[in-house]
Amino acid sequence: MPVTKIKITFQTVAVNDSADIWGDGEWVLDARVDGKAVGNPKTEWVAKERGVIALPEKDWSAVVDVSTKSKPTDTVKISFSGKDIDIISDDDLGEVKYEFKYPFNKDQTISLKSPVMKGWLFLPDHQYYNLQLKMEVVEVKATTTVTGPKSVAVSRQHDGSSTFTTVGGKQFEPRVEVCPVVPTPQAPSKLPKRPDIATALGLTPGKDTPQSKPAVLWPLPNPNTLCNPSLIPILKKTDADFAKKVARLAVTYQEPGDLDTSFLTWHVKSGPIEIIGSNQGPEIKVNGTSAGASDVLAEIELRWDGVKGPLLCTYRAWVGKVKQVKYRLNLINGTNPASQVAFAPTDYENQIKMAAIIYWQAGIEFIPDDITTCWDGASTTDSTGAALPKGVFNVPVTNNTWTVNVNNFAPTIASRLNCRPGVVHAVYVRSTTTGRAAATDIQGVDGKDYEMDGKPTASWVVPSGIPPDKDPTKKLKLKTFASSNRPSKKAPGDDNYVKARQKVDAGFTKADMGRIYAAVLPSDWSWNGTGTDANAGVNLAHELGHVLGLHHRGSGDATKAPLSNDNINSEDTAGKQRGHPWNENVMTYGYGGAMAPAPRAQDIDIIQIPIVRKHPACL
Ligand SMILES: [Zn+2]
């Protein structure tokens, strides 16, 4: 029984609804591990609506001895509940339960939704909070081990496969994964089946590597912070920021956990790429070498102890040149503070910088529009005359309904203001009717289905072609967005706008309305209470994905139907077909809510790459 101690941490409580009708709630929390209290149940926490309560790890974690739990039915039981302290009566926030099961050999981070509590009399039903729970292996008693890597017996069998041997003489093959989805999928999404090596042989349990974790998007990281990109960019080695931009390929999971990764050897199987620096170890750098006339696929192999050693894993990615997308951030400001954007202009600039980090894995660089000509009364300075960041525009309006409670599920007036056809616009209005952001002008797209075959499959949709999983039997078919077609589905006043615009902008045509690419976002969307919020950055990246033609991965709403809007489905942990990966693709909803402390919707996969890169805004 290798795992002897695990640590359970109650990490965060994301507040969905503060229960109090006015103002913040005061919550007390009751956390238990196998019935024993963890943390102080008397501590009162201020629960701000859509805020996150970060529980200090020191008090809200427990190390559990699991050495006596040795049967498949053994579990560690978690319960968590809360109350909203009120003067008249306390409100029950609902209880969540979870069981970690034997053999406790894999670190897990889990989000649990509190149950819907029925409202009393005329009061509405509430789903109050989402709990994020972490389980880590902290002590392992390996009953056997692999000997020094050089002396690991590797014998080639007649079918070309290979085996490694434990000290006790048992044969095994290590599991080494270079997952194309980073952060790597967690429940309810499921990765292809892994062979059980560690538990069966008494070896050190497998582990996720640091490169499998979500990127921290603020403070702003390097462009190549996300490992295993779907596109390896062709960069000039003389680029001053080469080291910050060059593609990083990394192992995301290994079993046994103490495998000596210095013996891992990377090898280019096909495609115009070269390894920069060492080709050994758990992480390497790769650069594209072609002229980049068109994007092509490359394959890289990961082998053991030399390029002719046993094959452990294959990675596929596109190779292409960096394409630039020019952006305008239009801040639509009404006549009084209540109708002006909620945060400082630099906050919105920070949001697009974070979104740009996500698009770097597609070889797309978001840059401020180099043409700074303003229309419709817009300016590159704020109301005090101070210069705004590059690409950010102040757009004053006298009609406050153009920026307050904007219905962005219909063509908007806001998205035509200070527009420059061919450029991508992030339009921040004061607020939207639903409180949500939406892509309003999806144009330059064809709405067709795009197929892709080969293995490993995009996002490792099963059957993935990764042994012991079977090879894919059919092509994946990605559905994309049809054009919103602004020239025929007009916002109020579009015809007059074209006429007025032509008077001051001679080249502007009616057809140019079909070259507005825009998303309209509520200016106050934040989980951490500030405008520079990684969730807002990921949210913007998601809307820009729609603008460039991508549909939702998943149904677009985790509480509804399981099948994916973009038709990319895979079996989940409950054995059902659903959008995959559910939380980790940028086109799902792995941000906000329980994900707010570390948003996960950061991946763009190889089947999405050709869609975003063929958009006419990509130059
Ligand atoms: Zn969406």
Coordinates of C-alpha atoms and ligand atoms in Angstrom, one line a residue:
M1 CA 0.0 0.0 0.0
P2 CA 2.1 2.9 -1.2
V3 CA 0.2 6.0 -0.1
T4 CA 0.3 6.4 3.7
K5 CA -0.6 10.1 4.2
I6 CA -2.7 12.5 2.2
K7 CA -3.5 16.2 2.9
I8 CA -7.0 17.6 2.4
T9 CA -7.2 21.3 1.9
F10 CA -10.4 23.3 1.9
Q11 CA -9.1 26.0 -0.5
T12 CA -11.8 28.5 -1.5
V13 CA -15.5 29.2 -1.2
A14 CA -16.8 31.1 -4.2
V15 CA -19.9 33.1 -3.3
N16 CA -22.7 32.8 -5.8
D17 CA -25.3 34.7 -3.8
S18 CA -24.8 36.3 -0.4
A19 CA -28.2 35.3 0.9
D20 CA -28.8 38.7 2.4
I21 CA -31.0 40.8 0.2
W22 CA -29.0 43.9 0.9
G23 CA -25.3 44.0 1.4
D24 CA -22.7 41.3 2.2
G25 CA -23.4 38.1 4.2
E26 CA -21.6 36.9 7.3
W27 CA -20.9 33.3 6.8
V28 CA -19.6 30.6 9.2
L29 CA -18.3 27.4 7.8
D30 CA -18.1 23.8 9.0
A31 CA -15.5 21.6 7.4
R32 CA -15.0 17.9 8.3
V33 CA -12.7 15.1 7.3
D34 CA -13.9 11.7 8.4
G35 CA -16.1 13.5 10.9
K36 CA -13.3 15.5 12.5
A37 CA -13.6 19.3 12.3
V38 CA -11.1 21.2 10.3
G39 CA -10.7 25.0 10.7
N40 CA -12.6 27.2 13.1
P41 CA -16.4 26.8 12.7
K42 CA -16.9 30.1 14.6
T43 CA -14.8 32.3 12.3
E44 CA -17.1 34.8 10.5
W45 CA -16.3 35.5 6.9
V46 CA -17.6 38.4 4.9
A47 CA -19.3 36.9 1.8
K48 CA -19.4 39.4 -1.0
E49 CA -21.7 38.4 -3.9
R50 CA -19.5 36.9 -6.7
G51 CA -16.5 37.2 -4.3
V52 CA -14.2 34.4 -3.2
I53 CA -13.4 33.5 0.4
A54 CA -9.8 32.2 0.4
L55 CA -9.4 29.9 3.5
P56 CA -5.9 30.0 5.0
E57 CA -4.3 26.7 4.3
K58 CA -2.7 26.5 7.8
D59 CA -6.0 26.2 9.5
W60 CA -8.3 24.7 6.8
S61 CA -6.3 21.6 5.9
A62 CA -5.7 18.3 7.5
V63 CA -3.2 15.5 7.0
V64 CA -4.9 12.1 7.1
D65 CA -3.2 8.8 7.9
V66 CA -4.5 6.4 5.3
S67 CA -2.1 3.6 6.0
T68 CA -4.8 1.4 7.5
K69 CA -7.2 2.1 4.6
S70 CA -6.2 -0.7 2.3
K71 CA -9.5 -2.1 0.8
P72 CA -11.0 -0.9 -2.5
T73 CA -14.1 0.2 -0.5
D74 CA -12.1 2.4 1.9
T75 CA -12.6 6.2 1.6
V76 CA -11.9 9.5 3.3
K77 CA -15.2 11.3 3.8
I78 CA -15.4 15.0 3.4
S79 CA -18.4 17.2 4.4
F80 CA -18.7 20.9 4.3
S81 CA -21.6 23.2 5.2
G82 CA -22.2 26.8 6.0
K83 CA -24.7 29.3 7.6
D84 CA -25.4 32.9 6.9
I85 CA -25.6 34.6 10.3
D86 CA -28.6 36.8 10.4
I87 CA -30.1 38.9 13.2
I88 CA -33.5 37.2 13.0
S89 CA -32.6 33.7 11.8
D90 CA -29.6 31.9 10.3
D91 CA -29.9 30.7 6.7
D92 CA -28.6 27.3 5.9
L93 CA -26.3 27.5 2.9
G94 CA -26.5 23.8 2.2
E95 CA -24.1 20.9 2.7
V96 CA -21.7 19.3 0.2
K97 CA -20.1 15.8 0.6
Y98 CA -17.3 14.0 -1.2
E99 CA -15.4 10.8 -0.8
F100 CA -11.8 10.3 -1.8
K101 CA -11.4 6.6 -2.6
Y102 CA -8.6 4.1 -2.1
P103 CA -5.8 3.9 -3.3
F104 CA -5.6 7.8 -2.8
N105 CA -2.7 7.8 -5.3
K106 CA -3.5 10.9 -7.5
D107 CA -3.6 14.5 -6.5
Q108 CA -7.0 16.0 -7.2
T109 CA -8.5 19.4 -7.2
I110 CA -12.3 19.3 -7.1
S111 CA -15.0 21.9 -7.3
L112 CA -18.2 21.1 -5.5
K113 CA -21.5 23.0 -6.1
S114 CA -23.6 23.5 -3.0
P115 CA -27.2 22.2 -3.4
V116 CA -30.0 24.4 -4.4
M117 CA -31.8 25.5 -1.2
K118 CA -35.6 26.1 -1.5
G119 CA -36.7 29.6 -0.8
W120 CA -39.1 30.2 2.0
L121 CA -42.6 31.7 1.0
F122 CA -41.9 34.2 -1.7
L123 CA -38.1 34.1 -1.5
P124 CA -36.3 32.6 -4.5
D125 CA -34.3 29.4 -4.5
H126 CA -30.6 29.8 -3.9
Q127 CA -27.4 28.0 -4.9
Y128 CA -25.1 29.7 -2.5
Y129 CA -21.5 28.6 -3.0
N130 CA -18.9 26.5 -4.8
L131 CA -16.2 24.8 -2.7
Q132 CA -12.8 24.1 -4.1
L133 CA -11.2 21.1 -2.4
K134 CA -7.7 19.7 -2.9
M135 CA -6.3 16.3 -2.1
E136 CA -2.5 15.8 -2.2
V137 CA -0.4 12.7 -1.6
V138 CA 2.1 13.8 1.1
E139 CA 3.7 10.5 2.1
V140 CA 4.3 7.4 0.2
K141 CA 5.8 4.1 1.2
A142 CA 6.9 2.5 -2.0
T143 CA 7.3 -1.3 -1.3
T144 CA 9.6 -1.7 -4.3
T145 CA 11.5 0.6 -6.6
V146 CA 13.1 0.9 -10.0
T147 CA 16.9 0.7 -9.8
G148 CA 19.1 3.4 -11.2
P149 CA 17.8 4.3 -14.7
K150 CA 20.9 3.2 -16.5
S151 CA 20.5 -0.2 -15.0
V152 CA 16.8 -0.4 -15.6
A153 CA 16.4 -3.5 -17.6
V154 CA 14.8 -2.6 -20.9
S155 CA 14.2 -5.5 -23.2
R156 CA 12.7 -5.2 -26.6
Q157 CA 10.0 -7.7 -27.4
H158 CA 9.2 -9.2 -30.7
D159 CA 6.4 -6.6 -31.4
G160 CA 8.8 -3.7 -30.8
S161 CA 7.3 -2.7 -27.4
S162 CA 9.5 -2.5 -24.4
T163 CA 9.5 -3.3 -20.7
F164 CA 11.1 -1.8 -17.7
T165 CA 11.8 -4.0 -14.7
T166 CA 11.5 -3.5 -11.0
V167 CA 14.0 -4.6 -8.5
G168 CA 11.7 -7.5 -7.8
G169 CA 11.9 -8.5 -11.5
K170 CA 8.3 -7.4 -12.4
Q171 CA 8.0 -5.9 -15.9
F172 CA 6.3 -2.6 -16.5
E173 CA 6.3 0.3 -18.9
P174 CA 6.4 3.8 -17.4
R175 CA 3.5 6.1 -18.2
V176 CA 4.8 9.5 -19.5
E177 CA 2.3 12.0 -20.9
V178 CA 2.8 15.2 -22.8
C179 CA -0.9 16.3 -22.7
P180 CA -1.8 18.9 -25.3
V181 CA -4.4 20.4 -22.9
V182 CA -2.8 22.6 -20.3
P183 CA -4.0 22.9 -17.6
T184 CA -4.6 19.1 -18.0
P185 CA -8.3 18.1 -17.8
Q186 CA -9.8 17.4 -14.4
A187 CA -13.2 15.9 -13.5
P188 CA -15.8 15.9 -15.0
S189 CA -13.5 15.6 -18.1
K190 CA -11.5 12.4 -18.3
L191 CA -8.2 11.6 -19.8
P192 CA -7.6 8.4 -21.8
K193 CA -7.3 5.4 -19.5
R194 CA -3.9 5.0 -17.8
P195 CA -2.5 1.6 -17.0
D196 CA -2.1 1.0 -13.3
I197 CA 1.6 0.7 -12.7
A198 CA 2.4 2.1 -9.3
T199 CA -0.3 0.6 -7.1
A200 CA -0.1 -2.8 -8.8
L201 CA 3.7 -3.0 -8.5
G202 CA 4.1 -1.1 -5.2
L203 CA 6.0 1.7 -7.0
T204 CA 5.8 5.5 -6.2
P205 CA 2.4 6.8 -7.4
G206 CA 2.1 8.8 -10.6
K207 CA 2.1 12.6 -10.4
D208 CA 1.1 15.6 -12.4
T209 CA 4.0 17.9 -13.1
P210 CA 4.0 21.6 -12.4
Q211 CA 3.7 22.2 -16.2
S212 CA 0.2 20.6 -16.1
K213 CA -1.2 23.3 -13.8
P214 CA -3.2 26.4 -14.9
A215 CA -1.0 29.4 -15.8
V216 CA -1.0 32.4 -13.4
L217 CA -2.1 35.2 -15.8
W218 CA -1.4 38.1 -13.5
P219 CA 1.3 39.5 -12.9
L220 CA 1.6 39.0 -16.6
P221 CA 3.7 35.9 -17.4
N222 CA 5.9 35.2 -20.4
P223 CA 4.0 34.5 -23.7
N224 CA 5.2 30.9 -23.6
T225 CA 3.9 30.3 -20.0
L226 CA 1.5 27.7 -21.3
C227 CA 3.4 24.5 -22.2
N228 CA 2.4 22.2 -25.1
P229 CA 1.0 24.8 -27.4
S230 CA -1.1 23.7 -30.4
L231 CA 1.0 25.8 -32.7
I232 CA 4.8 26.0 -32.6
P233 CA 5.6 29.4 -33.8
I234 CA 8.4 30.1 -36.3
L235 CA 10.6 32.7 -34.5
K236 CA 13.8 34.5 -35.4
K237 CA 16.5 33.3 -33.0
T238 CA 17.7 36.9 -32.9
D239 CA 14.4 38.0 -31.4
A240 CA 15.3 39.7 -28.1
D241 CA 12.4 37.9 -26.4
F242 CA 13.1 34.5 -28.0
A243 CA 13.5 32.7 -24.7
K244 CA 10.1 34.1 -23.5
K245 CA 8.3 33.2 -26.7
V246 CA 9.8 29.9 -27.9
A247 CA 7.4 26.9 -27.6
R248 CA 7.9 24.8 -24.5
L249 CA 7.0 21.1 -24.6
A250 CA 6.8 19.4 -21.2
V251 CA 5.8 16.2 -19.5
T252 CA 2.5 16.7 -17.7
Y253 CA 2.2 13.3 -15.9
Q254 CA 4.6 10.5 -15.0
E255 CA 4.2 7.2 -13.3
P256 CA 6.0 6.0 -11.3
G257 CA 6.3 9.4 -9.7
D258 CA 10.1 9.0 -9.1
L259 CA 11.0 8.1 -12.6
D260 CA 14.4 9.7 -13.4
T261 CA 13.2 12.3 -16.0
S262 CA 16.8 13.1 -17.0
F263 CA 16.7 10.0 -19.3
L264 CA 13.7 11.3 -21.3
T265 CA 14.8 12.0 -24.8
W266 CA 12.9 14.1 -27.3
H267 CA 13.1 13.5 -31.0
V268 CA 11.5 15.2 -34.0
K269 CA 9.7 12.6 -36.0
S270 CA 8.3 14.9 -38.8
G271 CA 7.6 18.5 -39.6
P272 CA 9.7 21.7 -39.9
I273 CA 10.9 22.1 -36.3
E274 CA 14.1 22.0 -34.4
I275 CA 14.8 21.4 -30.7
I276 CA 16.6 24.4 -29.2
G277 CA 19.2 23.4 -26.6
S278 CA 19.0 20.0 -24.9
N279 CA 16.8 17.3 -26.2
Q280 CA 16.7 15.6 -22.8
G281 CA 14.7 16.0 -19.6
P282 CA 11.1 16.7 -18.7
E283 CA 10.9 20.0 -20.7
I284 CA 12.4 21.2 -24.0
K285 CA 12.2 24.2 -26.3
V286 CA 11.1 23.8 -30.0
N287 CA 11.2 26.4 -32.8
G288 CA 9.6 26.3 -36.2
T289 CA 12.0 26.3 -39.1
S290 CA 10.0 26.7 -42.3
A291 CA 9.1 29.9 -44.2
G292 CA 5.6 29.4 -42.9
A293 CA 3.6 29.9 -46.1
S294 CA 1.0 27.6 -44.6
D295 CA 0.6 25.9 -41.3
V296 CA 1.7 22.2 -41.3
L297 CA 1.6 19.5 -38.6
A298 CA 4.7 18.2 -36.8
E299 CA 5.2 15.2 -34.7
I300 CA 7.6 14.9 -31.8
E301 CA 8.4 11.7 -29.9
L302 CA 9.4 11.2 -26.4
R303 CA 11.7 8.2 -25.8
W304 CA 13.7 6.6 -23.0
D305 CA 17.5 7.0 -22.9
G306 CA 18.3 8.1 -26.5
V307 CA 16.5 8.7 -29.7
K308 CA 16.3 5.0 -30.4
G309 CA 15.1 4.1 -27.0
P310 CA 11.6 2.8 -26.2
L311 CA 8.8 5.2 -27.3
L312 CA 6.9 6.6 -24.4
C313 CA 4.7 9.3 -25.9
T314 CA 4.0 11.2 -29.2
Y315 CA 3.0 14.9 -29.4
R316 CA 1.4 16.6 -32.4
A317 CA 1.2 20.4 -33.1
W318 CA 0.9 22.8 -35.9
V319 CA 3.9 24.8 -37.1
G320 CA 3.3 28.3 -38.4
K321 CA 4.3 31.9 -38.5
V322 CA 3.2 34.4 -35.9
K323 CA 0.1 36.3 -37.1
Q324 CA -1.0 39.6 -35.7
V325 CA -4.5 40.7 -34.8
K326 CA -5.0 44.4 -34.3
Y327 CA -7.3 45.4 -31.5
R328 CA -9.3 48.4 -30.4
L329 CA -10.6 48.6 -26.8
N330 CA -13.5 51.0 -27.0
L331 CA -14.6 52.3 -23.6
I332 CA -18.2 53.5 -24.0
N333 CA -18.8 56.3 -21.4
G334 CA -22.1 58.0 -20.8
T335 CA -22.8 61.3 -19.2
N336 CA -22.5 60.5 -15.5
P337 CA -20.4 58.1 -13.3
A338 CA -23.2 55.5 -13.2
S339 CA -23.1 55.3 -17.0
Q340 CA -19.3 55.1 -17.4
V341 CA -17.0 52.1 -17.3
A342 CA -16.3 50.7 -13.8
F343 CA -12.6 50.4 -13.8
A344 CA -9.5 52.3 -15.0
P345 CA -8.5 52.1 -18.7
T346 CA -5.2 50.3 -17.7
D347 CA -7.4 47.5 -16.2
Y348 CA -9.0 46.8 -19.6
E349 CA -5.6 46.9 -21.3
N350 CA -4.4 44.3 -18.7
Q351 CA -7.4 42.2 -19.6
I352 CA -6.4 42.0 -23.3
K353 CA -2.8 41.4 -22.3
M354 CA -3.9 38.3 -20.4
A355 CA -6.1 37.2 -23.3
A356 CA -3.1 37.7 -25.6
I357 CA -1.1 35.2 -23.4
I358 CA -3.8 32.6 -24.2
Y359 CA -3.7 33.3 -28.0
W360 CA 0.1 33.0 -28.1
Q361 CA -0.3 29.2 -28.1
A362 CA -2.1 29.7 -31.4
G363 CA 0.7 31.8 -32.8
I364 CA -1.5 34.8 -32.6
E365 CA -0.2 38.1 -31.3
F366 CA -2.7 40.7 -30.2
I367 CA -1.4 44.2 -30.8
P368 CA -2.9 47.7 -30.4
D369 CA -4.3 49.1 -33.6
D370 CA -1.5 51.2 -35.2
I371 CA -4.1 53.5 -36.8
T372 CA -5.2 55.8 -34.1
T373 CA -7.8 57.8 -36.1
C374 CA -10.9 58.3 -34.0
W375 CA -14.5 58.5 -35.0
D376 CA -17.8 59.2 -33.4
G377 CA -16.3 61.7 -30.9
A378 CA -13.8 59.1 -29.6
S379 CA -10.4 60.1 -28.4
T380 CA -7.0 58.5 -27.3
T381 CA -7.2 60.6 -24.1
D382 CA -9.4 60.3 -21.1
S383 CA -11.8 63.1 -19.9
T384 CA -8.9 64.9 -18.1
G385 CA -6.8 64.9 -21.3
A386 CA -4.4 62.2 -20.1
A387 CA -3.2 59.8 -22.8
L388 CA -4.8 56.3 -22.7
P389 CA -2.8 53.1 -23.3
K390 CA -2.2 52.2 -26.9
G391 CA -5.2 50.6 -28.5
V392 CA -7.6 52.0 -25.8
F393 CA -10.1 54.6 -26.8
N394 CA -12.5 56.8 -24.8
V395 CA -15.9 56.9 -26.6
P396 CA -18.2 59.4 -25.0
V397 CA -21.9 59.0 -25.7
T398 CA -24.8 61.3 -24.8
N399 CA -27.4 58.6 -24.9
N400 CA -26.7 56.5 -21.8
T401 CA -28.8 53.6 -23.0
W402 CA -26.0 52.9 -25.5
T403 CA -23.8 51.8 -22.5
V404 CA -26.1 50.9 -19.6
N405 CA -28.0 47.6 -19.7
V406 CA -27.0 47.0 -23.3
N407 CA -28.7 43.9 -24.9
N408 CA -25.6 42.3 -26.3
F409 CA -27.5 39.2 -27.5
A410 CA -28.7 41.4 -30.4
P411 CA -26.8 43.8 -32.8
T412 CA -25.6 46.7 -30.7
I413 CA -25.0 50.4 -31.4
A414 CA -22.0 50.2 -29.1
S415 CA -20.0 47.9 -31.4
R416 CA -20.1 50.3 -34.4
L417 CA -18.8 53.3 -32.4
N418 CA -15.2 54.2 -33.3
C419 CA -14.9 50.9 -35.2
R420 CA -12.2 50.3 -37.8
P421 CA -13.2 47.5 -40.2
G422 CA -10.8 44.6 -40.2
V423 CA -9.8 45.2 -36.6
V424 CA -11.0 43.2 -33.6
H425 CA -12.9 45.3 -31.1
A426 CA -13.4 44.7 -27.4
V427 CA -16.2 47.1 -26.5
Y428 CA -16.7 47.8 -22.8
V429 CA -20.1 49.1 -22.0
R430 CA -21.1 50.1 -18.4
S431 CA -23.4 47.1 -18.1
T432 CA -25.3 44.5 -20.1
T433 CA -28.9 43.2 -19.5
T434 CA -27.7 39.7 -18.5
G435 CA -24.5 40.8 -16.8
R436 CA -22.7 38.7 -19.4
A437 CA -20.3 39.4 -22.2
A438 CA -21.1 38.3 -25.7
A439 CA -19.6 38.3 -29.2
T440 CA -21.9 40.6 -31.1
D441 CA -20.2 40.9 -34.5
I442 CA -19.0 37.5 -35.7
Q443 CA -18.1 38.1 -39.3
G444 CA -15.5 37.0 -41.8
V445 CA -16.4 33.4 -40.9
D446 CA -18.0 30.7 -43.0
G447 CA -19.9 28.6 -40.4
K448 CA -18.6 25.4 -42.0
D449 CA -17.7 22.1 -40.2
Y450 CA -13.9 21.4 -40.1
E451 CA -12.6 17.8 -39.8
M452 CA -9.4 16.5 -38.4
D453 CA -8.1 12.9 -38.2
G454 CA -4.8 11.4 -37.0
K455 CA -3.5 10.6 -33.5
P456 CA -3.2 11.6 -30.8
T457 CA -6.6 13.2 -31.3
A458 CA -7.3 16.9 -30.5
S459 CA -7.5 17.4 -26.7
W460 CA -7.1 13.6 -26.5
V461 CA -10.7 13.0 -27.2
V462 CA -11.2 9.2 -26.8
P463 CA -10.5 7.0 -28.6
S464 CA -7.3 9.0 -28.6
G465 CA -4.7 6.6 -30.1
I466 CA -2.7 6.7 -26.9
P467 CA -2.1 3.2 -25.7
P468 CA -3.8 1.4 -24.1
D469 CA -6.6 3.5 -25.5
K470 CA -7.7 2.5 -29.0
D471 CA -7.0 4.4 -32.2
P472 CA -9.6 6.9 -33.4
T473 CA -12.0 5.3 -35.9
K474 CA -13.4 8.5 -37.4
K475 CA -12.5 12.1 -38.0
L476 CA -13.4 14.7 -35.4
K477 CA -15.8 17.3 -36.9
L478 CA -15.7 20.8 -35.4
K479 CA -18.7 23.0 -35.8
T480 CA -18.0 26.7 -36.1
F481 CA -20.0 29.9 -35.9
A482 CA -22.0 31.3 -38.8
S483 CA -21.7 35.0 -39.6
S484 CA -23.8 37.3 -37.6
N485 CA -24.1 39.3 -40.8
R486 CA -24.3 42.9 -39.7
P487 CA -25.2 44.3 -43.2
S488 CA -28.5 42.4 -43.1
K489 CA -29.1 42.1 -39.3
K490 CA -28.7 45.7 -38.4
A491 CA -28.6 47.6 -35.1
P492 CA -30.9 50.6 -34.8
G493 CA -29.6 53.5 -36.9
D494 CA -27.0 51.5 -38.9
D495 CA -28.1 52.9 -42.2
N496 CA -27.8 56.5 -41.0
Y497 CA -24.5 55.7 -39.3
V498 CA -23.0 54.5 -42.7
K499 CA -24.1 57.8 -44.3
A500 CA -22.8 60.0 -41.5
R501 CA -19.5 58.0 -41.3
Q502 CA -19.0 58.4 -45.1
K503 CA -19.0 62.2 -44.7
V504 CA -16.0 62.1 -42.4
D505 CA -14.4 58.8 -43.6
A506 CA -14.5 58.8 -47.4
G507 CA -13.4 55.2 -47.9
F508 CA -16.1 53.8 -45.6
T509 CA -18.7 51.5 -47.3
K510 CA -21.8 49.7 -46.4
A511 CA -19.9 46.5 -46.8
D512 CA -17.5 47.6 -44.1
M513 CA -20.3 47.0 -41.6
G514 CA -19.6 43.3 -42.5
R515 CA -16.0 43.8 -41.4
I516 CA -16.7 44.8 -37.8
Y517 CA -15.4 42.1 -35.6
A518 CA -16.5 42.7 -32.0
A519 CA -17.5 41.5 -28.6
V520 CA -19.4 43.7 -26.1
L521 CA -18.4 43.2 -22.5
P522 CA -19.9 44.6 -19.2
S523 CA -17.2 46.8 -17.7
D524 CA -17.8 45.6 -14.1
W525 CA -17.2 41.9 -14.7
S526 CA -14.8 40.9 -11.9
W527 CA -14.4 38.2 -9.2
N528 CA -11.6 39.7 -7.2
G529 CA -13.2 43.2 -7.0
T530 CA -10.7 44.8 -9.4
G531 CA -10.5 45.4 -13.1
T532 CA -7.3 43.4 -13.4
D533 CA -8.8 40.0 -12.8
A534 CA -7.5 36.9 -14.5
N535 CA -11.1 35.7 -14.9
A536 CA -11.9 38.9 -16.9
G537 CA -8.9 38.2 -19.1
V538 CA -10.0 34.6 -19.7
N539 CA -13.5 35.8 -20.3
L540 CA -12.3 38.3 -22.9
A541 CA -10.2 35.5 -24.6
H542 CA -13.4 33.4 -24.7
E543 CA -15.4 36.1 -26.4
L544 CA -12.6 36.8 -28.8
G545 CA -12.7 33.1 -29.6
H546 CA -16.3 33.5 -30.7
V547 CA -15.4 36.6 -32.7
L548 CA -12.8 34.5 -34.6
G549 CA -15.4 31.8 -35.3
L550 CA -15.2 29.3 -32.4
H551 CA -18.3 27.7 -30.9
H552 CA -18.6 26.7 -27.3
R553 CA -16.7 23.6 -26.2
G554 CA -19.4 22.0 -24.0
S555 CA -23.0 23.3 -24.1
G556 CA -21.9 26.7 -23.0
D557 CA -23.5 26.3 -19.7
A558 CA -22.3 23.6 -17.3
T559 CA -25.7 23.1 -15.7
K560 CA -27.4 22.2 -19.0
A561 CA -27.3 19.6 -21.7
P562 CA -24.1 17.5 -22.0
L563 CA -23.3 17.6 -25.7
S564 CA -20.9 20.1 -27.1
N565 CA -22.0 23.0 -29.2
D566 CA -18.8 22.6 -31.3
N567 CA -19.4 18.8 -31.6
I568 CA -16.2 17.8 -29.8
N569 CA -17.3 15.3 -27.3
S570 CA -15.6 12.6 -25.2
E571 CA -16.6 10.3 -22.4
D572 CA -16.6 12.0 -19.0
T573 CA -16.1 10.5 -15.5
A574 CA -19.7 9.5 -15.4
G575 CA -19.4 7.6 -18.7
K576 CA -21.4 10.1 -20.6
Q577 CA -20.5 11.8 -23.9
R578 CA -20.0 15.5 -23.3
G579 CA -17.9 18.5 -24.5
H580 CA -14.3 17.8 -23.9
P581 CA -12.4 19.2 -22.1
W582 CA -15.2 20.7 -20.0
N583 CA -13.3 23.3 -18.0
E584 CA -10.0 23.6 -19.6
N585 CA -10.7 24.8 -23.2
V586 CA -10.9 28.6 -23.6
M587 CA -14.4 28.1 -25.2
T588 CA -15.9 26.5 -22.1
Y589 CA -16.7 28.1 -18.7
G590 CA -13.7 27.2 -16.6
Y591 CA -13.5 30.6 -15.1
G592 CA -15.5 32.6 -12.5
G593 CA -17.4 30.7 -9.9
A594 CA -15.5 28.0 -8.2
M595 CA -12.7 28.4 -10.7
A596 CA -12.2 32.1 -9.9
P597 CA -9.0 31.7 -7.8
A598 CA -7.3 29.9 -10.6
P599 CA -9.2 30.1 -13.9
R600 CA -8.7 26.9 -16.0
A601 CA -10.2 27.8 -19.4
Q602 CA -6.8 28.4 -21.0
D603 CA -6.4 25.9 -23.8
I604 CA -6.8 26.1 -27.6
D605 CA -6.5 22.8 -29.3
I606 CA -5.2 21.6 -32.7
I607 CA -8.7 21.4 -34.2
Q608 CA -9.5 25.0 -33.3
I609 CA -6.2 26.4 -34.6
P610 CA -7.1 26.5 -38.3
I611 CA -10.3 28.3 -37.5
V612 CA -8.9 31.2 -35.6
R613 CA -5.8 31.6 -37.8
K614 CA -7.8 31.8 -41.1
H615 CA -9.9 34.7 -39.8
P616 CA -9.4 37.8 -41.9
A617 CA -8.4 39.8 -38.8
C618 CA -5.3 37.6 -38.5
L619 CA -2.6 39.2 -40.6
Ligands
ZN1 ZN -19.4 32.0 -24.9

